[in-house]
Coordinates of C-alpha atoms and ligand atoms in Angstrom, one line a residue:
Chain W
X5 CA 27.4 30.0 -0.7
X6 CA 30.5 31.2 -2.5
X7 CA 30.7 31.4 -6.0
X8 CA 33.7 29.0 -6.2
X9 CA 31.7 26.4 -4.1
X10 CA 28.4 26.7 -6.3
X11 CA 30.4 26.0 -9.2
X12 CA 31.6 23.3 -7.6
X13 CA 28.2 21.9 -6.9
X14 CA 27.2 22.3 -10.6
X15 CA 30.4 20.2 -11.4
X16 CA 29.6 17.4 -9.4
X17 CA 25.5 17.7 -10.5
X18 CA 26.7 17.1 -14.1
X19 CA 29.8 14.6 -13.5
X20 CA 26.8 12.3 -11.6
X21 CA 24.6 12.8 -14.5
X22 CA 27.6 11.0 -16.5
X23 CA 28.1 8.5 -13.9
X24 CA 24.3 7.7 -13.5
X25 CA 24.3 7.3 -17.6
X26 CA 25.4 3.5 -17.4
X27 CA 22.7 2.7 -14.6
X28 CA 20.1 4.2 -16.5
X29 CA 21.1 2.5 -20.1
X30 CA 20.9 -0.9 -18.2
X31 CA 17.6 0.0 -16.4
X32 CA 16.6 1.1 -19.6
X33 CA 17.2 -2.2 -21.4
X34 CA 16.1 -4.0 -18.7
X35 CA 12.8 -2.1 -18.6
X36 CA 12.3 -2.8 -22.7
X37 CA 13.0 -6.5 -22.1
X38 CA 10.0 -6.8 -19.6
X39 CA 7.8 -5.5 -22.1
X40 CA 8.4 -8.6 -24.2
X41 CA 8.6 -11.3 -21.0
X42 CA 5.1 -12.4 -19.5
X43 CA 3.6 -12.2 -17.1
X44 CA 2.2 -9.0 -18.6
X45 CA -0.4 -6.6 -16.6
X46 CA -2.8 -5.2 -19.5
X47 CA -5.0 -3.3 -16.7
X48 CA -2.1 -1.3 -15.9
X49 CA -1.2 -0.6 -19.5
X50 CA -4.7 0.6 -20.1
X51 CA -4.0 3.1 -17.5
X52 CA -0.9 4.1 -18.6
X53 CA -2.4 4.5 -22.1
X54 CA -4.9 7.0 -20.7
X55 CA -2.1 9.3 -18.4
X56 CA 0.6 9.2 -20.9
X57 CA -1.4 9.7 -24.2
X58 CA -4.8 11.1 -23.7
X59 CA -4.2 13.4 -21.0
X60 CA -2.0 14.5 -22.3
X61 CA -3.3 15.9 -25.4
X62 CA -4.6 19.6 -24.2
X63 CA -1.0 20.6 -23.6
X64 CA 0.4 19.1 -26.8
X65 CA -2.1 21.1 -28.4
X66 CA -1.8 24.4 -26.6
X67 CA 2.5 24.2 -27.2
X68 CA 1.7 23.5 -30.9
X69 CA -0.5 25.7 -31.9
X70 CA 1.0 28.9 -29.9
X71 CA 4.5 27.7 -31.3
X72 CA 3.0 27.8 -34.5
X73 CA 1.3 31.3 -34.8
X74 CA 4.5 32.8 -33.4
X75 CA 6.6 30.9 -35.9
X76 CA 4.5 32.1 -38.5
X77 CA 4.6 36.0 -37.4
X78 CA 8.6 35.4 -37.4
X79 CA 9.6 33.6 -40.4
X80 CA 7.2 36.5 -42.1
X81 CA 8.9 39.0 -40.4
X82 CA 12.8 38.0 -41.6
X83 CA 12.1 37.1 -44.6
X84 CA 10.2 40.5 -45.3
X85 CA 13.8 41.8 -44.7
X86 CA 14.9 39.9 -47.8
X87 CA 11.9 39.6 -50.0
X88 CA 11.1 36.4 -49.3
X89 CA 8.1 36.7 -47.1
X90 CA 6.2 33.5 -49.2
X91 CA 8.5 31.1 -48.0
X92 CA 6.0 30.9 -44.5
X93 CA 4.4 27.8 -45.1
X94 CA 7.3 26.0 -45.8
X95 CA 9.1 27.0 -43.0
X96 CA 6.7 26.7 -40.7
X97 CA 5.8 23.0 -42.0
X98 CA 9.8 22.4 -41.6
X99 CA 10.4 24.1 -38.7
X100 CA 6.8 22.6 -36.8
X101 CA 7.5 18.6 -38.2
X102 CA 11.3 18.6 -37.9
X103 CA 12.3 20.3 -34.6
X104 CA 9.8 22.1 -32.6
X105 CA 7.0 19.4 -32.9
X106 CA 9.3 16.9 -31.6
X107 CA 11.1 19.0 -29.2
X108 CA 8.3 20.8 -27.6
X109 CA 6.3 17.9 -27.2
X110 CA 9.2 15.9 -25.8
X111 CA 9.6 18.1 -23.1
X112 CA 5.9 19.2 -22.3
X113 CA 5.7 15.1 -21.7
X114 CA 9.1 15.8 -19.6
X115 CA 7.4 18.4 -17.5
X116 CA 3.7 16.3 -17.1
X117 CA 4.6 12.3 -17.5
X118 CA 8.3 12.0 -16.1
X119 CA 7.4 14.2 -13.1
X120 CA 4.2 12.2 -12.4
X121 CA 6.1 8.9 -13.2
X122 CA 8.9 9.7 -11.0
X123 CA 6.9 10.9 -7.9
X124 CA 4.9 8.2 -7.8
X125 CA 7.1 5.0 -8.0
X126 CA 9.3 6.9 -5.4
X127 CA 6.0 7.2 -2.9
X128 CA 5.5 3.6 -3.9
X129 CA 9.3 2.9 -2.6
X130 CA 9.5 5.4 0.6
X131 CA 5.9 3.6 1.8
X132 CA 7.3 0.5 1.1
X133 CA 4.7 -0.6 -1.6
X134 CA 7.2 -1.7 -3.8
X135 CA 9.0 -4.0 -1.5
X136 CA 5.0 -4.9 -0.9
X137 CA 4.6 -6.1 -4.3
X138 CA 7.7 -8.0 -4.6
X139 CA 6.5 -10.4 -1.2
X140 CA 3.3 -10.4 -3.7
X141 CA 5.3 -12.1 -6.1
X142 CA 4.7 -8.9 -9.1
X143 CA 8.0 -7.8 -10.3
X144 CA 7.9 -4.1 -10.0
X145 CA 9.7 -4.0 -13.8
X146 CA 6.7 -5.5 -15.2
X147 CA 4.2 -4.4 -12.9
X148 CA 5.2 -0.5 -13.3
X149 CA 8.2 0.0 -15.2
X150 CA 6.8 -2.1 -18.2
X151 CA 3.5 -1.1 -18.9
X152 CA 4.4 3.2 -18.7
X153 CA 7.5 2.4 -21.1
X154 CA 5.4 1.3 -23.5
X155 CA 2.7 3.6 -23.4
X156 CA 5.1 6.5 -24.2
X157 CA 7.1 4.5 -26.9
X158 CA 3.0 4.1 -28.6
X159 CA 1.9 7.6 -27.9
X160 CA 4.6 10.0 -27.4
X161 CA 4.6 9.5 -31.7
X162 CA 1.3 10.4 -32.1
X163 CA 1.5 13.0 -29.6
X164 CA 4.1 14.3 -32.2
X165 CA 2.0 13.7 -34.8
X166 CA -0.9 15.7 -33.6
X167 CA 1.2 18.4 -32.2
X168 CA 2.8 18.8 -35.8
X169 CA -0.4 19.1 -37.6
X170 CA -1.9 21.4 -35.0
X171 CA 1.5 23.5 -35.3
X172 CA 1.1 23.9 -38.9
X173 CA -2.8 24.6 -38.7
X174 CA -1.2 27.5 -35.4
X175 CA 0.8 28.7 -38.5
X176 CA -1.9 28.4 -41.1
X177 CA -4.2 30.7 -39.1
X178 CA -2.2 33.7 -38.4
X179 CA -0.5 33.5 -41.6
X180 CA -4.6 33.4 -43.5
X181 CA -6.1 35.8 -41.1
X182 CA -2.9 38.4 -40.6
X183 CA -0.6 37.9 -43.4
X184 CA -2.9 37.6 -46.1
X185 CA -1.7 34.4 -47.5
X186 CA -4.1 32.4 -49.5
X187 CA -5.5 29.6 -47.8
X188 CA -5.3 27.0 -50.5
X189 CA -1.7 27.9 -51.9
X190 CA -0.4 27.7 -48.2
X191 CA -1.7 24.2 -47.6
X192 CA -0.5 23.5 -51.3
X193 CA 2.8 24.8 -50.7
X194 CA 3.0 23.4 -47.3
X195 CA 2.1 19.7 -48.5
X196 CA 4.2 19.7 -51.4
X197 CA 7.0 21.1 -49.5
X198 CA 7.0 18.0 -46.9
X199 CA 8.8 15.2 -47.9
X200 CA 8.3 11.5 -46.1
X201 CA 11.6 11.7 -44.4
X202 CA 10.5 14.6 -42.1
X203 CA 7.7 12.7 -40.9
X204 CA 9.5 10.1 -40.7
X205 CA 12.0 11.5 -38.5
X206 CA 9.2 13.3 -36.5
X207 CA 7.8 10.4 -35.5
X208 CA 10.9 8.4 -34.5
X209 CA 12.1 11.4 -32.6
X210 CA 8.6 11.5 -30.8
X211 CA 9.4 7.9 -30.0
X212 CA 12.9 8.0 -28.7
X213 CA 11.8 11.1 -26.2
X214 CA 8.7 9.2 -25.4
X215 CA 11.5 6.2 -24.3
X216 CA 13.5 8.8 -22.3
X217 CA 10.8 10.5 -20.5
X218 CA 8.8 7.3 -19.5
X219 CA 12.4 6.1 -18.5
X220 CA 13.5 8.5 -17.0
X221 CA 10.5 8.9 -14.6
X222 CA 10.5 5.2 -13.7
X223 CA 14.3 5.1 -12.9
X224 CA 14.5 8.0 -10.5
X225 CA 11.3 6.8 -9.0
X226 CA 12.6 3.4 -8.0
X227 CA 15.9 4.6 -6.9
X228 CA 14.5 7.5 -4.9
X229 CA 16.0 8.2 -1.3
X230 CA 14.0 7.9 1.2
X231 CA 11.4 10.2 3.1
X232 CA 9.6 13.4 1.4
X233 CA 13.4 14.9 0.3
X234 CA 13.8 11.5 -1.8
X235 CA 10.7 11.8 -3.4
X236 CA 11.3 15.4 -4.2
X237 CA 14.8 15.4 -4.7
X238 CA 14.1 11.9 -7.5
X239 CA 11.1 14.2 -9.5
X240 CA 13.3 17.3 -9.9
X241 CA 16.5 14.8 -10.6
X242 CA 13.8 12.6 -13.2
X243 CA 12.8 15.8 -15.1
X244 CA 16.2 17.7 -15.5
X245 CA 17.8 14.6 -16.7
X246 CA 14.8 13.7 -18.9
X247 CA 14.8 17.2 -20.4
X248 CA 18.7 17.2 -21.2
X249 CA 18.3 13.8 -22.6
X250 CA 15.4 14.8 -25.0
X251 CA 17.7 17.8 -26.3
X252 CA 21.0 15.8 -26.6
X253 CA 19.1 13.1 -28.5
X254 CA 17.2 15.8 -30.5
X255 CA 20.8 16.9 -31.9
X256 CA 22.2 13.3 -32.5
X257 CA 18.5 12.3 -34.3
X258 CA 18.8 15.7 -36.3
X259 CA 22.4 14.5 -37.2
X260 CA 21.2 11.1 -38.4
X261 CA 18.6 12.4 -40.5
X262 CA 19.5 15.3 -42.1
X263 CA 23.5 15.6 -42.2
X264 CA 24.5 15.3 -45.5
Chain D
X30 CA 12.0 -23.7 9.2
X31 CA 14.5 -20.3 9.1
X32 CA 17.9 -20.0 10.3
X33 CA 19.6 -16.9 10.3
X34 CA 23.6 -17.1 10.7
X35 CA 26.0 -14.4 11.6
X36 CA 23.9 -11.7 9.5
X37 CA 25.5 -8.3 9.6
X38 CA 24.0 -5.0 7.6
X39 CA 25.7 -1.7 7.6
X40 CA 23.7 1.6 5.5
X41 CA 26.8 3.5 5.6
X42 CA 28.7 3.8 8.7
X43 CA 25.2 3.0 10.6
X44 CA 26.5 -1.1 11.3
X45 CA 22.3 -2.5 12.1
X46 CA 23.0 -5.9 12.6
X47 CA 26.1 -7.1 13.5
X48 CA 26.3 -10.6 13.2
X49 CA 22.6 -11.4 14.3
X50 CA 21.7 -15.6 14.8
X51 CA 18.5 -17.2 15.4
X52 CA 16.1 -19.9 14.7
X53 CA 12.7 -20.2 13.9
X54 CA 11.2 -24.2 14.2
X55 CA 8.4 -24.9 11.6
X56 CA 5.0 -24.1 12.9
X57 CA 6.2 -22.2 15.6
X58 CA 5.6 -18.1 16.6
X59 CA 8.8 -16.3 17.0
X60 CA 8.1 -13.1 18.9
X61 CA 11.2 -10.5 18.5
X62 CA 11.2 -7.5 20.9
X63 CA 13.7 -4.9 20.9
X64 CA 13.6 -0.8 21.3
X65 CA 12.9 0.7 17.9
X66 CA 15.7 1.1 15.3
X67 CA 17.6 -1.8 16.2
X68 CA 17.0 -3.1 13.6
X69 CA 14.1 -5.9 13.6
X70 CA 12.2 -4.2 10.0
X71 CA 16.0 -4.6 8.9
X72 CA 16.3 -8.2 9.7
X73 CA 12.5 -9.7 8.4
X74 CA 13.1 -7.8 5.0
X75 CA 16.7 -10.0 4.9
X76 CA 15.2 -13.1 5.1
X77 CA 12.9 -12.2 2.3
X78 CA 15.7 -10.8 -0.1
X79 CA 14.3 -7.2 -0.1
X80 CA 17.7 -5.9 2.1
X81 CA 20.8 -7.9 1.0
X82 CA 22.7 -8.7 3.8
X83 CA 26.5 -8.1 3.9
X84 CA 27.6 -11.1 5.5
X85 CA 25.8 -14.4 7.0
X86 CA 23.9 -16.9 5.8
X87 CA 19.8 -17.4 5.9
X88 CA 18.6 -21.0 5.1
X89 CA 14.5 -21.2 4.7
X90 CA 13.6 -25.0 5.2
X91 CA 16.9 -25.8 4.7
X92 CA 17.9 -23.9 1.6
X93 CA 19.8 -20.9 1.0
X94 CA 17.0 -17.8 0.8
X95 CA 19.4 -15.9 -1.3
X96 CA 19.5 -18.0 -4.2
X97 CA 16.7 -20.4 -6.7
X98 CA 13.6 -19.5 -7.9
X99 CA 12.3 -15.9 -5.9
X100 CA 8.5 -16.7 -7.3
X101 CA 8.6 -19.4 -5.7
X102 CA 10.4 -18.9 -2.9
X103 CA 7.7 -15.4 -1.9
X104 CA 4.6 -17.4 -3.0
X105 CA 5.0 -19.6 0.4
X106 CA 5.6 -15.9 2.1
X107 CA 3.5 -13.6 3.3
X108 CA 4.0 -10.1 4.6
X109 CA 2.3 -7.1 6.9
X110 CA 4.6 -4.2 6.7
X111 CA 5.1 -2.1 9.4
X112 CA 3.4 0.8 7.5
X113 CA 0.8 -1.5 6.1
X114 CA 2.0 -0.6 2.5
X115 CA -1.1 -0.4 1.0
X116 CA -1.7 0.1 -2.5
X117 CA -3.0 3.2 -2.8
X118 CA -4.4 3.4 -6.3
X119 CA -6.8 0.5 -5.8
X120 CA -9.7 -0.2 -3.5
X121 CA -9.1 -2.1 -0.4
X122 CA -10.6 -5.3 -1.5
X123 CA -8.3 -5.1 -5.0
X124 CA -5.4 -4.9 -2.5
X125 CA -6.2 -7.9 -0.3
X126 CA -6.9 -10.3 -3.3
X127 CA -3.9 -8.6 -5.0
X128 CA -2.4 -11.9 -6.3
X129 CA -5.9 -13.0 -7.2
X130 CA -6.5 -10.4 -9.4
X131 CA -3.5 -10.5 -11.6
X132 CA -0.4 -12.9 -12.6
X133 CA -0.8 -16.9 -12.4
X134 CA -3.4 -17.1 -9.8
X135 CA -5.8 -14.8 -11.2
X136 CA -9.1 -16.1 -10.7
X137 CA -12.4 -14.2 -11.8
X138 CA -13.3 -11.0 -10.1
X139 CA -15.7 -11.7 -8.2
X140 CA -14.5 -14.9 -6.7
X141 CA -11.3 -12.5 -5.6
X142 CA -13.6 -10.0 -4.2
X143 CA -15.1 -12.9 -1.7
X144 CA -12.1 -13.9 -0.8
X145 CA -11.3 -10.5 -0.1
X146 CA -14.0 -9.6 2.0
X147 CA -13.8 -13.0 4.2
X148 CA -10.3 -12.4 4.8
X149 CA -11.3 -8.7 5.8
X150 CA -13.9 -10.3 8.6
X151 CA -11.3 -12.3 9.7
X152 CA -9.2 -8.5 10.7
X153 CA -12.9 -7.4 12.2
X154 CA -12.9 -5.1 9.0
X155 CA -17.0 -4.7 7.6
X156 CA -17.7 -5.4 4.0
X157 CA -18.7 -1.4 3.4
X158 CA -14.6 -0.9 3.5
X159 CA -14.0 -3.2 0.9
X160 CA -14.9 -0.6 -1.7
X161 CA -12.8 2.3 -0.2
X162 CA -9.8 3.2 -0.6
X163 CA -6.7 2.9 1.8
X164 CA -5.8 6.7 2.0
X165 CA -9.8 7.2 3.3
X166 CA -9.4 4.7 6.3
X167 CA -7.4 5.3 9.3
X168 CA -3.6 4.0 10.5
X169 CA -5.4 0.9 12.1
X170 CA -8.0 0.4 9.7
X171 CA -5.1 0.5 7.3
X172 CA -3.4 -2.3 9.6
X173 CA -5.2 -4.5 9.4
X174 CA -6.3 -4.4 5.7
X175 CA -2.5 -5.2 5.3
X176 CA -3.1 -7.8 7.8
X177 CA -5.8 -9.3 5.5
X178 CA -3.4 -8.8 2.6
X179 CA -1.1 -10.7 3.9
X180 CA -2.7 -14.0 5.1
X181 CA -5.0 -13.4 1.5
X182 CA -2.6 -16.4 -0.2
X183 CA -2.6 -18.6 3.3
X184 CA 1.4 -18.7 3.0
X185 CA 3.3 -21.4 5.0
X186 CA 5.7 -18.5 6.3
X187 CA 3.9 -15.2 7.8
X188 CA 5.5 -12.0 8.8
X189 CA 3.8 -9.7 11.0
X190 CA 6.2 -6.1 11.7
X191 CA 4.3 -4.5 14.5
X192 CA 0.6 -5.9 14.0
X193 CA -1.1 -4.2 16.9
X194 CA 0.7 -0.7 17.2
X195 CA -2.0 2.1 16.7
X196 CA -4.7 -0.5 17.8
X197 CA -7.1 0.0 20.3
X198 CA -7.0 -2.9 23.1
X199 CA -10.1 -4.7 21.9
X200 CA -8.9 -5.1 18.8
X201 CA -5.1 -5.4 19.5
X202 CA -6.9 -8.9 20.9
X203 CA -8.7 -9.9 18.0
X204 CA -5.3 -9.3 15.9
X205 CA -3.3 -11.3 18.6
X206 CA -5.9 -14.6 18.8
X207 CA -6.0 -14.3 14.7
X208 CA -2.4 -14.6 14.7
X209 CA -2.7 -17.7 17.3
X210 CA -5.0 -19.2 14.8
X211 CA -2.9 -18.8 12.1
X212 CA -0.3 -20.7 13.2
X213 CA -2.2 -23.9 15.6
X214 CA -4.8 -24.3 12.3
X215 CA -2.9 -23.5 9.4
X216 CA 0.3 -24.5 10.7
X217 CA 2.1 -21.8 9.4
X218 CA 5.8 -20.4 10.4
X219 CA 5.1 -16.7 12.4
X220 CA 8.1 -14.2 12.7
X221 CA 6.1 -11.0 15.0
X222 CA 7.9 -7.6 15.2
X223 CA 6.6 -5.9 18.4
X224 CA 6.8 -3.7 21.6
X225 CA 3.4 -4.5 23.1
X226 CA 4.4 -7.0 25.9
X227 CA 0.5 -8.1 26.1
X228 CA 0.8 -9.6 22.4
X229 CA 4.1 -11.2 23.3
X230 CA 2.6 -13.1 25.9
X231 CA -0.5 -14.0 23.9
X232 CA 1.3 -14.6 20.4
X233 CA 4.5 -16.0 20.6
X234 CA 5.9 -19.8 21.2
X235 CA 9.8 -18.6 21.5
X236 CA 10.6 -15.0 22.2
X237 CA 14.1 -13.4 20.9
X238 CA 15.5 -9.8 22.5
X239 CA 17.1 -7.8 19.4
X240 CA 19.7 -5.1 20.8
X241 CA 23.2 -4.2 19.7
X242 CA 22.9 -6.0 16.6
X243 CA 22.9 -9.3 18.0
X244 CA 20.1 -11.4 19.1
X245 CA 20.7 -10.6 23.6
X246 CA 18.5 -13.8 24.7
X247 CA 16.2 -15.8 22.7
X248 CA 14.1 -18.8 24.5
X249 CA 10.3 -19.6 25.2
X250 CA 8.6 -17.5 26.5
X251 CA 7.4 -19.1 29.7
X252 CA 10.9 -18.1 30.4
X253 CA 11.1 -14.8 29.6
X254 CA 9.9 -13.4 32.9
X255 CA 12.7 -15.6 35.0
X256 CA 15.8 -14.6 31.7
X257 CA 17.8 -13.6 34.3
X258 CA 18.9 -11.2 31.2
X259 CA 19.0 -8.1 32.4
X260 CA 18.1 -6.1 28.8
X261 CA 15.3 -8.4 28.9
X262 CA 14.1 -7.2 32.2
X263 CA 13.8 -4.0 31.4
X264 CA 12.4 -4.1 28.6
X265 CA 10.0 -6.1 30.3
X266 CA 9.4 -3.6 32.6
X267 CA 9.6 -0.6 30.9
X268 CA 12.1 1.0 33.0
X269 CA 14.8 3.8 32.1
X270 CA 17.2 2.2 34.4
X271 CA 19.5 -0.5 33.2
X272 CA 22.0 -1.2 30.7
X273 CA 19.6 -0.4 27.6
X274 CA 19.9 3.6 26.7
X275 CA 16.8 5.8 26.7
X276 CA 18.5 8.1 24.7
X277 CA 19.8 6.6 21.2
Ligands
ADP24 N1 16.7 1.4 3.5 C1 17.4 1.9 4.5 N2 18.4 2.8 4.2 C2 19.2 3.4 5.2 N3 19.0 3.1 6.5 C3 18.0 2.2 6.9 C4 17.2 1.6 5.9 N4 16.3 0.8 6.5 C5 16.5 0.9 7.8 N5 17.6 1.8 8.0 C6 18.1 2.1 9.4 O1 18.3 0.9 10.1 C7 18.0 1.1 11.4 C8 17.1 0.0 11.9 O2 15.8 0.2 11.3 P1 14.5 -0.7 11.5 O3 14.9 -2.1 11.2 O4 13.4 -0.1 10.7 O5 14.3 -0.5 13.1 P2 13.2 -1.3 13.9 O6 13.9 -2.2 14.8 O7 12.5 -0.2 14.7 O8 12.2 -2.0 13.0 C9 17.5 2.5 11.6 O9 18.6 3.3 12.1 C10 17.2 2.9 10.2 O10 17.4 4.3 10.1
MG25 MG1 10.4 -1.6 12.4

């Protein structure tokens, strides 16, 4: 391919995305409104529950606490260049709860729930089940949409939750066992440094990303094309889009927050 | 009854049907043969609002299909798709009492497994499959668990998109006299998709000859053998002569 055509390509990749931005805020509301409209299928929320949240806690707390030892060995490495290796605990509790947390759990549920979401609504619509469960009077909104947006808007939060506290503990660790920071003035200095509004803001982030990924997976899913290319072609599509929403809405939520 | 008016369906530049008429009497079978990818999935999944048609009208018992209450309208349908669509996260007998299990019919578990496994004797399935799943049974098997599935409800209105294909003879039989029963003892309305000349005979009341987009010769089918319609004929007999392609 030449150069000028790829570029092309990527052009047209991220004018679609644009285009596609309308269909999916419309899916997305109409997805929200099922989960308030009977009739509502608490089986497959329980399931959804268990592959969303649950499952999903060995890689939330792998990211965190690896993110948070190496934040830990950073922030004490710059600051040493200025004197101000003591500020680790705080910086690691800001940099953990505010952004990272958030962020890295966002997109490890990107990579494990969207992907899963996405490929299996669209094996459900290239083998025809969901045109099955429509004749079987079950709206597929409610039936699969539904219950997995809702399990991400409940646990993708305290996903984020855990994965901040295990980050800090990741940071907590190396800076006890390597640094030699004292293990009661770092927790001192790291709960007296956070302040409500940086949980706060961790937890709504971990909710708006938990929104987008569920979302994301269910709309590429039932809009796939058809054959084994759709469903591959709507996973890959369902995670990019996913993870570039999670980052753009990480910035505007920063904004909100702390600007100012 | 269903009447189907002048429906046409394009994807793209591929025009499917191309202003397709026919009508099905209440309590009737309607057999529709045709080679494959005329079109004949494309046309059952009109009628029940799963492909929107670009033009044309479809009335079911008189009323418009496209519009009032879809609940409604799909609880009197019911369906066997041509890949059996089978849900494959739940065991067979969850699928075949689907609405049973769930929504504003559900009924207690164990009444819905029953049900389920009568309906699966009824497809000459054995209770032992009830508690597998669909991806462990094979393309047949599968069949006719969708075959249960869809007589499950005991709709007025039954679909059947290839029933027989990947069955052996003995049981392409017991699939053809179920779908007999069906209609003289429930009284239901049949639409069958298929190429097996054997279940047309045994099956349908009114046969209907899908090529070209249009609906070539529709009548019953103690005529179909004397048509005089010469796509008909060969279909009938199988041949590579005659004015349908063998390439397409
Ligand atoms: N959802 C769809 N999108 C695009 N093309 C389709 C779709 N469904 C069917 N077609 C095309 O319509 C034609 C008729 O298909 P179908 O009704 O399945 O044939 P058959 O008569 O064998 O049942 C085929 O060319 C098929 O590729
Ligand atoms: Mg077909």
């Amino acid at each position: 391919m030449n150069p000028l055509a790829a570029l092309g390509g990527l052009g047209r990749a991220v004018l679609t995305l644009f285009a596609n931005f309308g269909k999916v805020a419309i899916f997305a509301l109409d997805a929200i409104s099922h989960i308030f409209r009977p009739p509502y299928y608490p089986r497959e929320f329980a399931v959804a529950l268990m592959n969303v949240g649950w499952l999903s806690l060995p890689v939330v707390g792998l990211t965190a606490i690896f993110t948070g030892g190496a934040l830990a060995l950073q922030i004490y490495a710059g600051g040493a260049r200025f004197n101000a290796e003591a500020v680790v605990p705080q910086i690691v509790a800001i940099g953990m709860v505010r952004e990272l947390g958030p962020v890295l759990v966002g997109l490890m549920i990107a990579a494990r729930v969207t992907s899963s979401i996405a490929a299996e609504i669209a094996t459900m619509k290239v083998t025809e089940q969901i045109d099955a469960l429509v004749t079987l009077s079950t709206h597929p909104m409610k039936y699969l949409t539904a219950p997995r947006v809702l399990a991400a808007l409940i646990t993708v939060p305290i996903l984020v939750g855990i994965g901040d506290i295990i980050g800090i503990a990741g940071g907590y660790v190396v800076a006890t066992e390597n640094l030699g920071f004292n293990a009661a003035t770092y927790l001192l200095n790291t709960v007296n440094f956070l302040e409500v509004k940086d949980i706060v803001s961790s937890l709504v982030k971990g909710a708006a990303f938990g929104l987008i990924a569920a979302v994301m997976g269910c709309y590429y899913g039932m809009n796939s094309g058809r054959g084994a290319q759709g469903v591959g072609r709507a996973t890959k599509s369902s995670v990019e889009s996913a993870a570039i929403m999670i980052l753009a809405a990480n910035f505007i939520l920063t904004g909100v927050f702390f600007s100012v | 009854m269903i009447r189907m008016e002048n429906v046409t369906k394009a994807f793209g530049d591929n025009q499917v049907l191309q202003g397709m008429s026919l009508e099905i009497p209440k309590g009737t079978s309607m057999v529709i043969i045709g080679g494959s990818g005329t079109g004949k999935s494309v046309a059952l999944k009109c009628i029940l609002g799963l492909i929107k048609p670009d033009s044309g009208m479809i009335y079911v018992n008189g009323k418009d299909a496209t519009k009032g209450d879809r609940d409604k309208f799909l609880a009197r349908f019911g369906m066997l798709f041509q890949g059996a669509a089978l849900f494959d996260s739940l065991p067979v007998w969850q699928n075949v009492s689907f609405r049973l299990l769930r929504g504003p019919l559900k009924r207690p578990a164990e009444y819905a497994r029953e049900i389920a496994i009568e309906k699966l004797r009824r497809v000459g399935l054995k209770s032992d499959v009830a508690d597998r799943f669909p991806s462990e049974l094979s393309g047949g098997m599968q069949k006719r668990v969708g075959l249960a599935r869809a007589i499950a409800a005991e709709p007025e209105i039954i679909f059947f998109d290839e029933p027989t294909t990947g069955l052996d003879p003995i049981m392409s039989g017991v699939i053809n006299d179920l779908i007999r029963e069906i209609v003289t003892e429930m009284g239901a309305t049949a639409m069958t998709i298929t190429h097996d000349m054997s279940s047309v005979r045994a099956i349908a009341d009114n046969v209907a000859m899908l090529h070209g987009g249009v609906i070539q010769w529709t009548g019953p089918v103690g005529q179909m053998d004397a048509s005089g319609d010469p796509y008909v004929e060969q279909f009938i007999s199988g041949s590579a002569e005659g004015p349908i392609e063998a390439v397409r």
